[in-house]
C-alpha positions as a printed NumPy array, in Angstrom:
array([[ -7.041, 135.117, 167.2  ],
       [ -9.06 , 138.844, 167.067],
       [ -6.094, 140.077, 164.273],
       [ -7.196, 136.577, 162.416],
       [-10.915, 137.413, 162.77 ],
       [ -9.873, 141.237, 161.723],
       [ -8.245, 140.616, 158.932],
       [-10.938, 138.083, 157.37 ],
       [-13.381, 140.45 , 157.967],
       [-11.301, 142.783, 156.145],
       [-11.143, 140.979, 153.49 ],
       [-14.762, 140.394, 153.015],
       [-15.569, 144.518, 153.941],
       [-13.247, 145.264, 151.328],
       [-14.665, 142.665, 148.331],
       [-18.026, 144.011, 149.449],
       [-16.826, 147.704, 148.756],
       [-15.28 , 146.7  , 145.536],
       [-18.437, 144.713, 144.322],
       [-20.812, 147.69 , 145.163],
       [-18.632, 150.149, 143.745],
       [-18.25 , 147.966, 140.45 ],
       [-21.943, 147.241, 140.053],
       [-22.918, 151.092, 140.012],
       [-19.578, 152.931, 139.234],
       [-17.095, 150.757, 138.077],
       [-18.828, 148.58 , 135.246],
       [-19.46 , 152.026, 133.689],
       [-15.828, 153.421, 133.757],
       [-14.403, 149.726, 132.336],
       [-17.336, 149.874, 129.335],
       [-16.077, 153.654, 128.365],
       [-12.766, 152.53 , 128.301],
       [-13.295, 149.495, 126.49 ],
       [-15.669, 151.439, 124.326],
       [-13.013, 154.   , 123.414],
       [-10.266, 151.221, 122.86 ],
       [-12.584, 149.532, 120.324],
       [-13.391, 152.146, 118.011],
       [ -9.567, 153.481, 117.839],
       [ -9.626, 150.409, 115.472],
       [-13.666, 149.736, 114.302],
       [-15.535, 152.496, 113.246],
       [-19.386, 152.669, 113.263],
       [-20.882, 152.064, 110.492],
       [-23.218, 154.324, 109.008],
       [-26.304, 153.349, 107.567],
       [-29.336, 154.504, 105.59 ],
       [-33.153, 154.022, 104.896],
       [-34.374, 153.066, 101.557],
       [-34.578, 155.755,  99.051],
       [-38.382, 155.558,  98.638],
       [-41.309, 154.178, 100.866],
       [-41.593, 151.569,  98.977],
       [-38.524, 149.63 , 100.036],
       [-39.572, 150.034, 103.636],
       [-40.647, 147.535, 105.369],
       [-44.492, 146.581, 106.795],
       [-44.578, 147.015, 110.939],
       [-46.797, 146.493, 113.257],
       [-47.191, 148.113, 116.533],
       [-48.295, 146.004, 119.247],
       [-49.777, 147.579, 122.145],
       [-50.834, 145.402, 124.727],
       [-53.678, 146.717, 127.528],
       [-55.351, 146.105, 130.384],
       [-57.796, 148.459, 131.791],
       [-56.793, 151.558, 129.886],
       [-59.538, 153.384, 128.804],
       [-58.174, 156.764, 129.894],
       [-55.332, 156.707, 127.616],
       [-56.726, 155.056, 124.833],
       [-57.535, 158.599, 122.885],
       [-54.042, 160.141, 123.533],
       [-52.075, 156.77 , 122.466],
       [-53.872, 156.177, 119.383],
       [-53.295, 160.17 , 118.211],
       [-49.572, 159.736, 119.261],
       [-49.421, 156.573, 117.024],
       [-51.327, 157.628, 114.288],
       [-48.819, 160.86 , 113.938],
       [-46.326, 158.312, 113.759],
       [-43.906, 159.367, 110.835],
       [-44.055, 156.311, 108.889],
       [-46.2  , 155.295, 105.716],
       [-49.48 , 154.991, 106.806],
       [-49.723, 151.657, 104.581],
       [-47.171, 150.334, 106.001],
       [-47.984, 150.444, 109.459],
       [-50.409, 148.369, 111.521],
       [-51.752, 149.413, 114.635],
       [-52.261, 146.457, 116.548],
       [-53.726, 145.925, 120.167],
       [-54.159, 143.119, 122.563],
       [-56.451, 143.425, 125.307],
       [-57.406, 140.226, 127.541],
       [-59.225, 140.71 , 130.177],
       [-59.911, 144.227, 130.186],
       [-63.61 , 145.365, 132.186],
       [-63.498, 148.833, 131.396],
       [-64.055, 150.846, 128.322],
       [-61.327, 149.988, 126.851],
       [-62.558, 147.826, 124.167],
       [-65.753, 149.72 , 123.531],
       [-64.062, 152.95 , 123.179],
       [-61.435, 151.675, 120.77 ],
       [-64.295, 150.2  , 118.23 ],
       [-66.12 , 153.196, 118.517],
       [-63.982, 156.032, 117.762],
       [-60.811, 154.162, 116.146],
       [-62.74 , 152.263, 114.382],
       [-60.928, 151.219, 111.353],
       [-57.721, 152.543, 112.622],
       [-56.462, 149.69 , 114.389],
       [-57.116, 145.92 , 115.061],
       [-58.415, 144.707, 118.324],
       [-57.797, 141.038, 119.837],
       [-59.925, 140.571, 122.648],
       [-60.628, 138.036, 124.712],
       [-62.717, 137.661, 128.114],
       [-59.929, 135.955, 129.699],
       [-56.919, 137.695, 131.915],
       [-53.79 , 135.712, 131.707],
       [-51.516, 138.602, 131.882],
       [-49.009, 140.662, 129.798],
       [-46.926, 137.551, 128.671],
       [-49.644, 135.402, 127.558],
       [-51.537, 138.59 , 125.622],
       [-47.901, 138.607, 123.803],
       [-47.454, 135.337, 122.791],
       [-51.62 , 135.48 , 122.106],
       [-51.072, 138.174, 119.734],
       [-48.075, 137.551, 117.973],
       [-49.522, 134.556, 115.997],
       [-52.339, 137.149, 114.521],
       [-49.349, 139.245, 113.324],
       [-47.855, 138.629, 109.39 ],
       [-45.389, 141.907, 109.616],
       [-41.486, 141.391, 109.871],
       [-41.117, 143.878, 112.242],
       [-42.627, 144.348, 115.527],
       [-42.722, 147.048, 117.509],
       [-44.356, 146.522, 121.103],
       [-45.163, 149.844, 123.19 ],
       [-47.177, 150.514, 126.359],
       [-50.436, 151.908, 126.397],
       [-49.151, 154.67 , 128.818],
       [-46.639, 155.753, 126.944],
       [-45.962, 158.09 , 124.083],
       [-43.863, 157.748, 121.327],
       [-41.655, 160.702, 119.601],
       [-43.086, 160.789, 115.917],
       [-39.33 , 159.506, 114.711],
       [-39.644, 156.432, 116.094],
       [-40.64 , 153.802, 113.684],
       [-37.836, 155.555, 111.101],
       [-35.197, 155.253, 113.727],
       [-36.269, 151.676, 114.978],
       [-36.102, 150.465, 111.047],
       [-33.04 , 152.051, 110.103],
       [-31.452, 149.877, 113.352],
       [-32.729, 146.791, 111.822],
       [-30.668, 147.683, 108.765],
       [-27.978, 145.881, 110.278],
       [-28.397, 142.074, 109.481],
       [-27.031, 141.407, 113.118],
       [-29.771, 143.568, 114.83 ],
       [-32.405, 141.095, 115.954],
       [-34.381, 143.454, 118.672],
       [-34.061, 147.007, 119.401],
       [-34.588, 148.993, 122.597],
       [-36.042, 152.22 , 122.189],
       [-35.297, 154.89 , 124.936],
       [-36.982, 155.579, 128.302],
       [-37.825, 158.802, 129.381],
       [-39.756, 159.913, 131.948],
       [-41.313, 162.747, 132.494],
       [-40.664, 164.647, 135.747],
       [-42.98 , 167.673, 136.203],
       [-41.954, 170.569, 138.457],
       [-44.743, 169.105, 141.404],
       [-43.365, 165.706, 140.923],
       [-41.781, 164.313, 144.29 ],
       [-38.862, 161.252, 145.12 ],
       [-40.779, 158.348, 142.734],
       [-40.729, 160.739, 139.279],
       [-37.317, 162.476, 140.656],
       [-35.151, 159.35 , 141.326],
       [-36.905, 157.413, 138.281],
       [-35.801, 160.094, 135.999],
       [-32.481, 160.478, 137.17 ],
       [-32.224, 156.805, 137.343],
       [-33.284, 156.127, 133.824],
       [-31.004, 158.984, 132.68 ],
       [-27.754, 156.775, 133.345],
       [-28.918, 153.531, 132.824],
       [-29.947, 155.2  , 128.874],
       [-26.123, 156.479, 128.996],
       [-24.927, 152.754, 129.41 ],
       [-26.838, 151.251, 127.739],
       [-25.915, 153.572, 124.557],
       [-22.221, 152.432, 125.875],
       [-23.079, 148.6  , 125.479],
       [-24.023, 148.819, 122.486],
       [-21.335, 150.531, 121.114],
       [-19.029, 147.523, 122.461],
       [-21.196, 144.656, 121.777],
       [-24.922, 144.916, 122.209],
       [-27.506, 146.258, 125.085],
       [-28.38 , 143.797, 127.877],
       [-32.163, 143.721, 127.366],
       [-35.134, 145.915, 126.229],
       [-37.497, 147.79 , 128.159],
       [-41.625, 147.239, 127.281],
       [-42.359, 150.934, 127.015],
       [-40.382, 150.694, 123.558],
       [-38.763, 148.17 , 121.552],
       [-38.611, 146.428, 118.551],
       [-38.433, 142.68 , 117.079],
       [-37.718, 140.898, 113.94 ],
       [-41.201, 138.717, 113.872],
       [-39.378, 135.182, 112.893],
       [-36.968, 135.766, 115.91 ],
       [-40.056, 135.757, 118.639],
       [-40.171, 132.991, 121.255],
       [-43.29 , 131.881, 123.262],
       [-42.055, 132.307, 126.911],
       [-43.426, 130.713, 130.241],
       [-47.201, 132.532, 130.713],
       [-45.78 , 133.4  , 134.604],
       [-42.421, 135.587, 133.087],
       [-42.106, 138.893, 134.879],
       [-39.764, 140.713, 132.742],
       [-41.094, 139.521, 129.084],
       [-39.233, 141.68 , 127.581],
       [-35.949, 141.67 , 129.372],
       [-36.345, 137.658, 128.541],
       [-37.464, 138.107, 125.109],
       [-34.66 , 140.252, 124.09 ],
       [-31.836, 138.104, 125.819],
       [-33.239, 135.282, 124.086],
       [-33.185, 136.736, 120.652],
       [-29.221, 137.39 , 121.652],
       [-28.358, 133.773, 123.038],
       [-29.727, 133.156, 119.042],
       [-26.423, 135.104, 117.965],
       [-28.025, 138.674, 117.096],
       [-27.739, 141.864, 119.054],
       [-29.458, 144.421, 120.916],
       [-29.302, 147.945, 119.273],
       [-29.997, 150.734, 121.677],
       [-31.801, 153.861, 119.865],
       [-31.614, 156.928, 121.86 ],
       [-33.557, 158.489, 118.874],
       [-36.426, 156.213, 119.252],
       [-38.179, 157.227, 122.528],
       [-40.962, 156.588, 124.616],
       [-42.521, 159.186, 127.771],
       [-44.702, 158.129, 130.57 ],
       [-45.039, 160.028, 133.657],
       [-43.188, 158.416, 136.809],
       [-44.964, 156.372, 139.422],
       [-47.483, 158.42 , 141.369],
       [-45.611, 157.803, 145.006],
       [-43.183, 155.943, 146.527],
       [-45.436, 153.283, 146.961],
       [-46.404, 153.165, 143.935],
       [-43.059, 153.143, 142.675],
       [-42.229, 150.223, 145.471],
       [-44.624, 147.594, 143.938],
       [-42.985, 148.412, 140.466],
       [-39.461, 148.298, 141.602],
       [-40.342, 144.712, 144.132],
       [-41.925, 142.931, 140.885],
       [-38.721, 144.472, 138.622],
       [-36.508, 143.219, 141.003],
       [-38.317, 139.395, 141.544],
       [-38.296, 139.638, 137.39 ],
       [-34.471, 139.849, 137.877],
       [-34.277, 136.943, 140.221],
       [-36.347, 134.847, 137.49 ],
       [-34.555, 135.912, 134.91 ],
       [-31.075, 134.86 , 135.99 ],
       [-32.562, 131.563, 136.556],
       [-34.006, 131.195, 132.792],
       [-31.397, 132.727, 131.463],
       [-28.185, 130.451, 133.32 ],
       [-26.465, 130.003, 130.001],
       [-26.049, 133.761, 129.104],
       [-23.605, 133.465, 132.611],
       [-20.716, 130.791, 130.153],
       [-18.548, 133.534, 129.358],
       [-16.785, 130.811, 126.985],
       [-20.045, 130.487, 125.583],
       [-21.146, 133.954, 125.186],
       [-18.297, 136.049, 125.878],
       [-18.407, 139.806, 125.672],
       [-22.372, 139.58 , 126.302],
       [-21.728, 137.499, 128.923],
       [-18.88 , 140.164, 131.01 ],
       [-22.051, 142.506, 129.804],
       [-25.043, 140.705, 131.353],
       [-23.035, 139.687, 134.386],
       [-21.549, 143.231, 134.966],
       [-24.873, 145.204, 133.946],
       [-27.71 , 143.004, 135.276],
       [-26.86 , 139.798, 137.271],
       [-25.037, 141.524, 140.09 ],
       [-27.757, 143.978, 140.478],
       [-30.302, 141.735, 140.971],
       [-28.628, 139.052, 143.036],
       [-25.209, 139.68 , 145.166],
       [-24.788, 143.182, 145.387],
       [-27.798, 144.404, 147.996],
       [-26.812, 142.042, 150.242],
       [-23.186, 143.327, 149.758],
       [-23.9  , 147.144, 150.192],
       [-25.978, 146.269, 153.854],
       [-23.078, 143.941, 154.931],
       [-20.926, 146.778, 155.078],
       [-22.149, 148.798, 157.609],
       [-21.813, 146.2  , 160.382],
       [-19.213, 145.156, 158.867],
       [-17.575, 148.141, 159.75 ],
       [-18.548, 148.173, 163.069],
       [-17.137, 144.661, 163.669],
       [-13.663, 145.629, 162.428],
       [-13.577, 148.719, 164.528],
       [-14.525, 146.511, 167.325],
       [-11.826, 143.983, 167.109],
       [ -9.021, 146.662, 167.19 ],
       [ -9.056, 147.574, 163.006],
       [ -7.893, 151.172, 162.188],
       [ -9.911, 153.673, 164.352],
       [ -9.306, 156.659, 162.313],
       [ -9.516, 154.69 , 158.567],
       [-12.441, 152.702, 159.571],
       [-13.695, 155.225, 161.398],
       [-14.063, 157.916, 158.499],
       [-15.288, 155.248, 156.497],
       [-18.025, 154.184, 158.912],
       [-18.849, 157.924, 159.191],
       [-19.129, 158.15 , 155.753],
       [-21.625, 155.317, 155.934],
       [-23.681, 156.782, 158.504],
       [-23.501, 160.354, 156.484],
       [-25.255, 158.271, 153.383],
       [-28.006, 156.503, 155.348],
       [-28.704, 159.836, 156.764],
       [-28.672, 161.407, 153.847],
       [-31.122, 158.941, 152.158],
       [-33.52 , 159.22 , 155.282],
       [-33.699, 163.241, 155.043],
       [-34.554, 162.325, 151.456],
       [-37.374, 160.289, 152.809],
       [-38.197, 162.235, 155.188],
       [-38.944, 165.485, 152.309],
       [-40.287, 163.142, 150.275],
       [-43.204, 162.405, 153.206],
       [-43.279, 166.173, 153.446],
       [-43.733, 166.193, 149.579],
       [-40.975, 168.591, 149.276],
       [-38.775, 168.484, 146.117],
       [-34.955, 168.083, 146.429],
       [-32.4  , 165.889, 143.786],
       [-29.323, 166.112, 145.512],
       [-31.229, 164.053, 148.655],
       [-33.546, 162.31 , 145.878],
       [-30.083, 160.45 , 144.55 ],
       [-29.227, 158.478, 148.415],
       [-32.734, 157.558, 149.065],
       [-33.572, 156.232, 146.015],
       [-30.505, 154.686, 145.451],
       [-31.399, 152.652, 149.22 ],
       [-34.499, 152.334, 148.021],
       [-33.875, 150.164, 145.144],
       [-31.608, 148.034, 146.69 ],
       [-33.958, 147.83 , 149.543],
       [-36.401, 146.508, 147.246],
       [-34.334, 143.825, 145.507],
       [-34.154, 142.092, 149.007],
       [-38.141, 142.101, 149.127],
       [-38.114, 141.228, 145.284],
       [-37.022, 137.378, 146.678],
       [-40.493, 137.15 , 148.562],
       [-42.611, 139.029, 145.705],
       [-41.022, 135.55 , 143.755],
       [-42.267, 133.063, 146.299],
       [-45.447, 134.66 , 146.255],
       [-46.859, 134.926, 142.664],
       [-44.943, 131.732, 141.316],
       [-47.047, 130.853, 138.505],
       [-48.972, 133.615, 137.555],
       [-48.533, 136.468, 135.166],
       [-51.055, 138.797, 135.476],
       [-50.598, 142.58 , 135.065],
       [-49.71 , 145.105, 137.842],
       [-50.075, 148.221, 136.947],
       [-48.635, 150.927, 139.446],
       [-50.576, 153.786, 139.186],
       [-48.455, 156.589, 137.671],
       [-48.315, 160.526, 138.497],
       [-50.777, 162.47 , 137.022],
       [-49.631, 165.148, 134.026]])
């Protein structure tokens, strides 16, 4: 009976493994292959701007804000050195529900230089969106944080994406930057962000990127869709949408956006917990992208890249230490389980010293890489109650982020 309890155990420790090791290893390796298979036999095609600023065409970037009266004289310099026709480009921001300067400061000083919607009311980032998108007549849109910065190649890069008729939305790069002081929040975001850019450059080489991230990216105007005021992750769902309509996700490293990372690790907790209950609400909205005889090579993209992030694998990766235990206690290889368990117990330990300096506020990536890793994961498990929680509303939650 214990070799039949054993070896279903096995079984499960060793899907576990493979599903953990796919999610965050594995998925990369197939796409590179895959990747490199497909352009043996299609080549990229290389495209161009039009000759003169007059065949470019009119965008308008949206920045919507709440409470940011601090950054309001650095964004609107970074945007208006934005190398792009000045005529041509419409700086537009949203701001419900701001109490602070915010408004004040930008019809004061920028007056003239951009167009504020205002109104008294918070509803939160999704229903500013859809808000402000019926004020806007351009056929490109190009939504940015207040927080962030934007390189001053941006718009260029963003419009020369859309030059392909297939390109509905495109996802600008994240970058954050990590200062010398910064501790285990900046450090494992950066590092974090650094692969997820490199696949996400991979998937759209073989099909398209899975999603867009809010600090950057880019829409055709006839292609945006109201979505549900209480969304999480509007522009995960936004993008994805504009996909399940038959277009693609470009993914331009060239276009790139910089905020600072989250101040602390608790600071960087409430971000990841709402990212992570986003995820959860997302798979649900978006069920049909999960028909792989629907949506086929998006589909082996979203599942491999997103869904298992966000829903099986956690659970997976803390099954496996008891897991481990169990088989060792029912009579299951002592020395292969047992290197394997101690190889377990090396990681957790690993990513507690890396908790433990980060406390200490002393700076080390090698440890940064375990504990953050833990710490993610951690937080998709707490994402499920964030969900129960603030069903129904969408109001912003900033985390405060590190100082420059």
């Amino acid at each position: 009976m214990n070799e039949i309890i054993t070896l279903c155990l096995e079984i499960i420790f060793w899907f576990a493994l493979f599903i953990v090791f796919y999610t965050y290893l594995g998925y990369g390796i197939v796409l590179y292959v895959l990747v490199k298979l497909k352009e043996l036999f299609v080549k990229p095609v290389k495209r161009s701007l039009p000759a003169s600023d007059a065949g470019l065409p009119e965008v308008t970037l949206f920045i919507t804000a709440f409470n940011e009266e601090d950054v309001i004289d650095e964004k609107m310099e970074n945007s208006l050195e934005l190398d792009y026709p000045a005529d041509k480009l419409h700086i537009v921001w949203v701001t419900d529900g701001s109490n602070d300067g915010t408004n004040e400061r930008l019809k004061t000083r920028w007056q003239g230089k951009a167009t504020i919607h205002f109104q008294p009311l918070r509803q939160g980032k999704t229903a500013a969106m859809t808000r402000g998108m019926t004020l806007v007549d351009t056929p490109l849109v190009v939504f940015t944080d207040a927080n962030t910065m934007v390189n001053r190649e941006a718009i260029q890069e963003i419009v020369l994406a859309f030059q392909d008729p297939k390109v509905g939305c495109v996802a600008g790069e994240k970058r954050i930057a990590v200062q010398t002081k910064d501790g285990a929040a900046a450090g494992g975001e950066g590092i974090y962000w650094k692969y997820e850019s490199t696949l996400k450059a991979l998937d759209t080489r073989l099909y398209s990127a899975v999603g867009a991230a809010g600090e950057l990216f880019a829409v055709r105007r006839e292609l945006f869709e109201a979505m549900e005021p209480d969304t999480l992750l509007d522009d995960f769902i936004l993008s994805l949408r504009i996909t399940m309509k038959g277009y693609t996700i470009a993914y331009c490293t060239n276009a790139y956006a910089i905020e600072s990372g989250s101040a602390d690790m608790r600071e960087e907790e409430k971000r990841k917990v709402r990212i992570a209950a986003g995820g959860l609400q997302s798979i649900w909205r978006l069920r049909p992208l999960l028909n792989p005889f629907r949506y086929g090579t998006l589909s082996f993209q979203y599942t491999s890249h997103r869904v298992l992030r966000w829903s099986i694998t956690p659970f997976l990766l803390f099954a496996l230490f008891p897991l481990n235990i169990a088989i060792l206690l029912l009579g299951g290889s002592a020395i292969f389980y047992g290197v394997l368990l101690a190889m377990q117990v090396l990681f957790y330990g690993l990513g507690y010293w890396g908790y433990y300096l980060s406390t200490k506020q002393i700076k080390n990536k090698l440890l940064f890489i375990p504990y953050y890793f833990l710490f993610m994961n951690v937080n998709v498990l707490k994402g499920i109650r964030y969900l129960k929680k603030k069903k129904g509303s969408g109001a912003w939650e900033k985390a405060k982020r590190a100082e420059k």
